[in-house]
Short mmCIF file of N, CA and C in Angstrom, two decimals:
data_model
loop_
_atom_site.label_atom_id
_atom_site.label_comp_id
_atom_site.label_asym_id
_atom_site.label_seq_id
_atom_site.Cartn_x
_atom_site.Cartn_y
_atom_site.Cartn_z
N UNK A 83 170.63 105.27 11.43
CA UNK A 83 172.08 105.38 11.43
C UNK A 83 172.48 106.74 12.03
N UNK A 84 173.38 106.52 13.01
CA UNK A 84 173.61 107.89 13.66
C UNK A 84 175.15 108.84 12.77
N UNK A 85 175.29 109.85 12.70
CA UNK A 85 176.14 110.81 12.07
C UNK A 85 177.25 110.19 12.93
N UNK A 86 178.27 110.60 12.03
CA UNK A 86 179.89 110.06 12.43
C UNK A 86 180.69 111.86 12.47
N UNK A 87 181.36 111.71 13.49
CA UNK A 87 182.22 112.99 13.34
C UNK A 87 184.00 112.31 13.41
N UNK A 88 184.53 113.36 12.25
CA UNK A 88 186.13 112.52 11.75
C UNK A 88 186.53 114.10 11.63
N UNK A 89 187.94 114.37 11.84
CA UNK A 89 188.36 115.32 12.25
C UNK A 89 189.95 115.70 10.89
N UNK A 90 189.91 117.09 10.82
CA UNK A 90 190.47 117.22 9.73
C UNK A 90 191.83 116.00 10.00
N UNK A 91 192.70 116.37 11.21
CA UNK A 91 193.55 115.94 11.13
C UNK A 91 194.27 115.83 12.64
N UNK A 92 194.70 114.70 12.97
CA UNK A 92 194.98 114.30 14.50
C UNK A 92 195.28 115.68 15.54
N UNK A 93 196.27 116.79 14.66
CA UNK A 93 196.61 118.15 15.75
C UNK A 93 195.31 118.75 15.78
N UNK A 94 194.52 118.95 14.96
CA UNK A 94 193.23 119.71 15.44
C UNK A 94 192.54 118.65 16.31
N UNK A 95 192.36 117.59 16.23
CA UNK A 95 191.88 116.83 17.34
C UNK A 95 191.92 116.90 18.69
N UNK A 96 193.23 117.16 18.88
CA UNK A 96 194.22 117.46 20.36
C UNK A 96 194.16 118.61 20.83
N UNK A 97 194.14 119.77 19.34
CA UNK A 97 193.99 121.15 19.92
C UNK A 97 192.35 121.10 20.53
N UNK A 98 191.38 120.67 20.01
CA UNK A 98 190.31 120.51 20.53
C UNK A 98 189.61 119.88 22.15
N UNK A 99 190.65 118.87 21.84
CA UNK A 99 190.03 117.59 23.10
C UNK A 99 191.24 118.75 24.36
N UNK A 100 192.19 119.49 23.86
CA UNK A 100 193.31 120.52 25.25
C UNK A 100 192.45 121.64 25.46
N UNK A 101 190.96 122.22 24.66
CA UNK A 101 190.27 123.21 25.45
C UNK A 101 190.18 123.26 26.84
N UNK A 102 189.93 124.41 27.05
CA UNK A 102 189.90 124.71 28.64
C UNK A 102 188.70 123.77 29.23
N UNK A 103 188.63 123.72 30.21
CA UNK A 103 187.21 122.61 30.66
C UNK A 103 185.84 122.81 30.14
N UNK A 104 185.76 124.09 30.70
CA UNK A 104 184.64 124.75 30.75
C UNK A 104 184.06 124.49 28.97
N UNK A 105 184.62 124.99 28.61
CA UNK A 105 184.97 124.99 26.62
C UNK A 105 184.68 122.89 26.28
N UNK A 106 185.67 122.62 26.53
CA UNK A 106 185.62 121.17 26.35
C UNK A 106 184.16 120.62 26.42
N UNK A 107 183.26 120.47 27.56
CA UNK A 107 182.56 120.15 28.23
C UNK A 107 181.46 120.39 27.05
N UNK A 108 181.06 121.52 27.08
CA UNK A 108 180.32 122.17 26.23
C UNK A 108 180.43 121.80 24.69
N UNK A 109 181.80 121.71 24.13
CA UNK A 109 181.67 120.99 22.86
C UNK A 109 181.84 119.70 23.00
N UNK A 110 182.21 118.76 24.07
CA UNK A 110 181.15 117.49 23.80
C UNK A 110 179.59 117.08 24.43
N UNK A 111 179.24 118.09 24.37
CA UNK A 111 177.59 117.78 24.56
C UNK A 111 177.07 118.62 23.26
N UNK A 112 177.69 119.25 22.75
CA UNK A 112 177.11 119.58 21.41
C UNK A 112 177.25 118.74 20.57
N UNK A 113 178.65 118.03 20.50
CA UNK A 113 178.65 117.19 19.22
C UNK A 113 178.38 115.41 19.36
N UNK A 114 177.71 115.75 20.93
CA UNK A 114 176.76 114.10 20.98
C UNK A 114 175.28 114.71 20.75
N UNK A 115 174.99 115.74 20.99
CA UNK A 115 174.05 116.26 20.12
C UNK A 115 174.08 115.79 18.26
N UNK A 116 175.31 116.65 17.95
CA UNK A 116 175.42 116.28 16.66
C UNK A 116 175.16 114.68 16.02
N UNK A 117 175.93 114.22 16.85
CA UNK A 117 175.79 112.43 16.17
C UNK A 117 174.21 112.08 16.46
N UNK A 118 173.66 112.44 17.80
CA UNK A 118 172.35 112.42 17.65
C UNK A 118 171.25 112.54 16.40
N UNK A 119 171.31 114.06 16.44
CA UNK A 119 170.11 114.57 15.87
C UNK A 119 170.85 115.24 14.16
N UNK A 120 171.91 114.78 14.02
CA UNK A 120 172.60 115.63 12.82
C UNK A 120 173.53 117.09 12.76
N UNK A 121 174.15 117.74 11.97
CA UNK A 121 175.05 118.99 12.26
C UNK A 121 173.82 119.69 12.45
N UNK A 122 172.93 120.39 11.77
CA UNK A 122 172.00 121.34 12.23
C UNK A 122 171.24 121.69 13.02
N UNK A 123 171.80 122.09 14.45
CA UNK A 123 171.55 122.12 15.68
C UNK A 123 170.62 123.41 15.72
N UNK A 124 170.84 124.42 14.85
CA UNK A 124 170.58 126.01 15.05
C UNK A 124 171.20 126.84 15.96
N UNK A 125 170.84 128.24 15.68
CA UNK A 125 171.53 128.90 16.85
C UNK A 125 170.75 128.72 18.32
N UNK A 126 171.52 128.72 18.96
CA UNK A 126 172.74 129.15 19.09
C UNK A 126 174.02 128.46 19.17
N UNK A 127 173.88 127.30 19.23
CA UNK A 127 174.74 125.81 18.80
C UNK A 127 175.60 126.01 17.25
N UNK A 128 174.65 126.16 16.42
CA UNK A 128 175.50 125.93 15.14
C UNK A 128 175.23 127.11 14.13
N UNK A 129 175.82 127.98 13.21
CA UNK A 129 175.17 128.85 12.20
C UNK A 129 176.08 128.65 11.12
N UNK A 130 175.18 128.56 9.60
CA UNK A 130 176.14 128.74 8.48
C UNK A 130 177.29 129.86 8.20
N UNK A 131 178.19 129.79 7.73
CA UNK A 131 178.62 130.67 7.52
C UNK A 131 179.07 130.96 5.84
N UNK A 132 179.10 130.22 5.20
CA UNK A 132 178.74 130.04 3.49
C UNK A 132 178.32 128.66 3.14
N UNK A 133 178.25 128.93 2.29
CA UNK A 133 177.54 127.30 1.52
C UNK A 133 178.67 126.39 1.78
N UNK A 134 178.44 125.39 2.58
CA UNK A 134 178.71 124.28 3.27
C UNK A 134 179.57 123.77 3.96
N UNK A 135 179.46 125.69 4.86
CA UNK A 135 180.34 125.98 6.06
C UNK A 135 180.19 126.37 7.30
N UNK A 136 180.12 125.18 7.85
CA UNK A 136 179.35 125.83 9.49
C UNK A 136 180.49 126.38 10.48
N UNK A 137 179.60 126.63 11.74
CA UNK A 137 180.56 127.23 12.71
C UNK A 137 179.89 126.01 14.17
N UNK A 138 180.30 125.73 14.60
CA UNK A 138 179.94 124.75 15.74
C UNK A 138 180.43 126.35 17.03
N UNK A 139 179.14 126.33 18.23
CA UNK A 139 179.39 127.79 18.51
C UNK A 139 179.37 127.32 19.99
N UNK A 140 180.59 127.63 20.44
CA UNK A 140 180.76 126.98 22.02
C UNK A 140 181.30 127.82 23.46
N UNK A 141 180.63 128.11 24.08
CA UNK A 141 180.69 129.43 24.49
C UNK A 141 180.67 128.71 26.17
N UNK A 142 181.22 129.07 26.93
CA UNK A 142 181.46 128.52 28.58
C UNK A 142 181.73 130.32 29.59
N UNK A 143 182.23 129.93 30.73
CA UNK A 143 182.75 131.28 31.39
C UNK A 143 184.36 131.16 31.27
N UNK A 144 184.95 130.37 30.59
CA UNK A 144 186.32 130.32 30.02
C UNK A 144 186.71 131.42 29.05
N UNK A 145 185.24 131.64 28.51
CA UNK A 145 185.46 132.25 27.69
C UNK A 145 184.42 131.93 25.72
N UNK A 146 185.16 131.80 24.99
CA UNK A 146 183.76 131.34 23.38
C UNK A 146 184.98 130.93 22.22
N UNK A 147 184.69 129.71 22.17
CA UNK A 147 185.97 129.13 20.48
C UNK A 147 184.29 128.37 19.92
N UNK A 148 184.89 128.64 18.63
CA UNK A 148 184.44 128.29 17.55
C UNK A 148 185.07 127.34 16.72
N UNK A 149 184.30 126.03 16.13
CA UNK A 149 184.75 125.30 15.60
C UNK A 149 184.26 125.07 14.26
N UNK A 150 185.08 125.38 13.00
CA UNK A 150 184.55 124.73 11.78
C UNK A 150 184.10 123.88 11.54
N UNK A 151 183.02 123.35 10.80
CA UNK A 151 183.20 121.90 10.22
C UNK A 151 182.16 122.04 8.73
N UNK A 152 182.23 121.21 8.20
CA UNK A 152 181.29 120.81 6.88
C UNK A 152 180.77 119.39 7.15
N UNK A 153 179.76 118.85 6.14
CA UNK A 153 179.07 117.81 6.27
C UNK A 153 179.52 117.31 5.02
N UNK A 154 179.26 115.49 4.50
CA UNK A 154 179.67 114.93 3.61
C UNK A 154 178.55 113.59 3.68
N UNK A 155 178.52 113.37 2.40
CA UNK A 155 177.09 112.02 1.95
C UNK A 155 177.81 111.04 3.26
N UNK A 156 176.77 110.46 3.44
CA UNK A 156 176.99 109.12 4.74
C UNK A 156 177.10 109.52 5.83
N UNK A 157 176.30 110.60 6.09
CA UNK A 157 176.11 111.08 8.04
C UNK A 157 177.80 111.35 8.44
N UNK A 158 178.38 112.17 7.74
CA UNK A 158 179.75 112.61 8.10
C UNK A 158 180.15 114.14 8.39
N UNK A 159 180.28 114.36 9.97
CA UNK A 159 180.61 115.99 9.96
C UNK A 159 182.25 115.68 9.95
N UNK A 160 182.59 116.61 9.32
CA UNK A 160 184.17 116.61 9.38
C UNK A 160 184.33 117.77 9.61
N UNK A 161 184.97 118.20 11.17
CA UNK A 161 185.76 119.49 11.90
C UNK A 161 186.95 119.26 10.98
N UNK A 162 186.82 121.00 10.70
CA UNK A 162 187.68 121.45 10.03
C UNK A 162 189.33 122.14 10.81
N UNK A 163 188.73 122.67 11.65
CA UNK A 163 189.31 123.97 11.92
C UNK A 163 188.92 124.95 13.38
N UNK A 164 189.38 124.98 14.51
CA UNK A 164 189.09 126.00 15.48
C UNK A 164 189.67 126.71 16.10
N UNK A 165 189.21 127.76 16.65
CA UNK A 165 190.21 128.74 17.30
C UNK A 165 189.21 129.27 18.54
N UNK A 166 189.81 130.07 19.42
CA UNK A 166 189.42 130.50 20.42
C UNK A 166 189.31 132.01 20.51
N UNK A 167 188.40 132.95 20.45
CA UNK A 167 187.70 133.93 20.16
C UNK A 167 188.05 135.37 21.23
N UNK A 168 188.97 136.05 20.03
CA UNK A 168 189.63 137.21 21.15
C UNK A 168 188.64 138.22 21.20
N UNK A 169 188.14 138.73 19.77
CA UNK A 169 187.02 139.52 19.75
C UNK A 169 185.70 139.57 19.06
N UNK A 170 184.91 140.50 18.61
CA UNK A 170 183.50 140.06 18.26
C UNK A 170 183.45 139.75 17.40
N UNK A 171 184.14 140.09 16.68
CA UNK A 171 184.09 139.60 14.35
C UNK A 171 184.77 138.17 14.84
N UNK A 172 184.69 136.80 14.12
CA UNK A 172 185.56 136.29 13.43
C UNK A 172 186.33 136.41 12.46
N UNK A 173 187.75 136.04 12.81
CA UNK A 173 188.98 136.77 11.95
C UNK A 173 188.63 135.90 10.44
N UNK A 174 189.29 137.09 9.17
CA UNK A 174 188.93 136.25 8.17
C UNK A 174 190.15 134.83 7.78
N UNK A 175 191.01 135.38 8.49
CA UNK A 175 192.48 133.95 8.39
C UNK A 175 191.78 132.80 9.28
N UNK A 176 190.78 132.94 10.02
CA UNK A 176 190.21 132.08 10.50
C UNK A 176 189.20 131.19 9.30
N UNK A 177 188.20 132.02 8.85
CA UNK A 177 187.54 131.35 8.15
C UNK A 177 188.12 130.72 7.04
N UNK A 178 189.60 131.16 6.31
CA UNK A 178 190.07 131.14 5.03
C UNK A 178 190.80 129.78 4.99
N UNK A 179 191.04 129.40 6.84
CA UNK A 179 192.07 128.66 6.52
C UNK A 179 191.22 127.10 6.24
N UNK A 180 189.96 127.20 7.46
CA UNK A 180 188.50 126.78 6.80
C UNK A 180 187.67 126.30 5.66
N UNK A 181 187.75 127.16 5.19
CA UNK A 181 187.31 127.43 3.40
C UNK A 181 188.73 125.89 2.92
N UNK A 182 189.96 126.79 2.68
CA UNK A 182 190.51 125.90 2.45
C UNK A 182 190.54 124.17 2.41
N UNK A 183 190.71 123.75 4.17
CA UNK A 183 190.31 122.44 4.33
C UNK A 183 189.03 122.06 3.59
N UNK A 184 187.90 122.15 3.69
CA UNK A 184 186.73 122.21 3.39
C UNK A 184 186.58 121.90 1.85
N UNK A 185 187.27 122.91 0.81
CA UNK A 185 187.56 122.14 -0.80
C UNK A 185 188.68 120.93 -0.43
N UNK A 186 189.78 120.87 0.46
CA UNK A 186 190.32 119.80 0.24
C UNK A 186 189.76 118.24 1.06
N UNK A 187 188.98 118.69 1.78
CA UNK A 187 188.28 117.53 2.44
C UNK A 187 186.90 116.95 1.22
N UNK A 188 186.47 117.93 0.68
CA UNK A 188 184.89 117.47 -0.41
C UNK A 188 185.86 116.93 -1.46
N UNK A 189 187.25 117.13 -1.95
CA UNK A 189 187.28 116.62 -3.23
C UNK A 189 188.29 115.08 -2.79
N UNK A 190 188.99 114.98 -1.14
CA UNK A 190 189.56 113.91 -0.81
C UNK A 190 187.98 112.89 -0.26
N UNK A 191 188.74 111.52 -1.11
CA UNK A 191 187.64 110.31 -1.34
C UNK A 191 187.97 109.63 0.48
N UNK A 192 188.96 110.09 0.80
CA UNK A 192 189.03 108.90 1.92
C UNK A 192 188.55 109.83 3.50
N UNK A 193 187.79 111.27 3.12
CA UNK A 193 187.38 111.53 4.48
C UNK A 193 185.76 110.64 5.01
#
């Protein structure tokens, strides 16, 4: 059974699938990777960032966005959350807003 990817919510979908090309391209060959072989790609593709919070890591000459997601029982990554990367830290309103979705996606039954 191959992994399913479901997305927090239709505007992050759109903000995702409107990346720049270069960006685009690159995160869908990672995340047919993903349905492939599962979320845990390693770096430089994927790295934790707390307990059962990844970063999907997508980097082109456009430039580098980062995409949240968590995993769920039944081969389910659910993108959380992404943004497009001004400087070297990730911002913490980035990760928080993350964190957030992430308790409300593990305790909602219908993701």
């Amino acid at each position: 059974m191959e992994w399913r990817i479901k997305y927090y919510n239709a505007k992050l979908e759109d903000e995702i699938l409107n990346l720049p090309e270069g960006l685009l391209a690159r995160y869908l060959r990672l995340t047919d990777l993903m349905v492939e072989f599962g979320s845990n790609l390693g770096l430089p593709h994927t790295k934790p960032i707390e307990k059962g919070l990844f970063e999907l890591r997508v980097k082109s000459k456009e430039g580098i966005a980062r995409v949240f997601f968590c995993t769920k029982v039944g081969k389910k990554i659910i993108m959380l959350h992404s943004f497009i990367k001004k400087s070297q830290k990730t911002p913490k309103k980035e990760i928080n807003i993350a964190k957030t979705r992430k308790s409300e996606v593990l305790n909602d039954e219908s993701f």
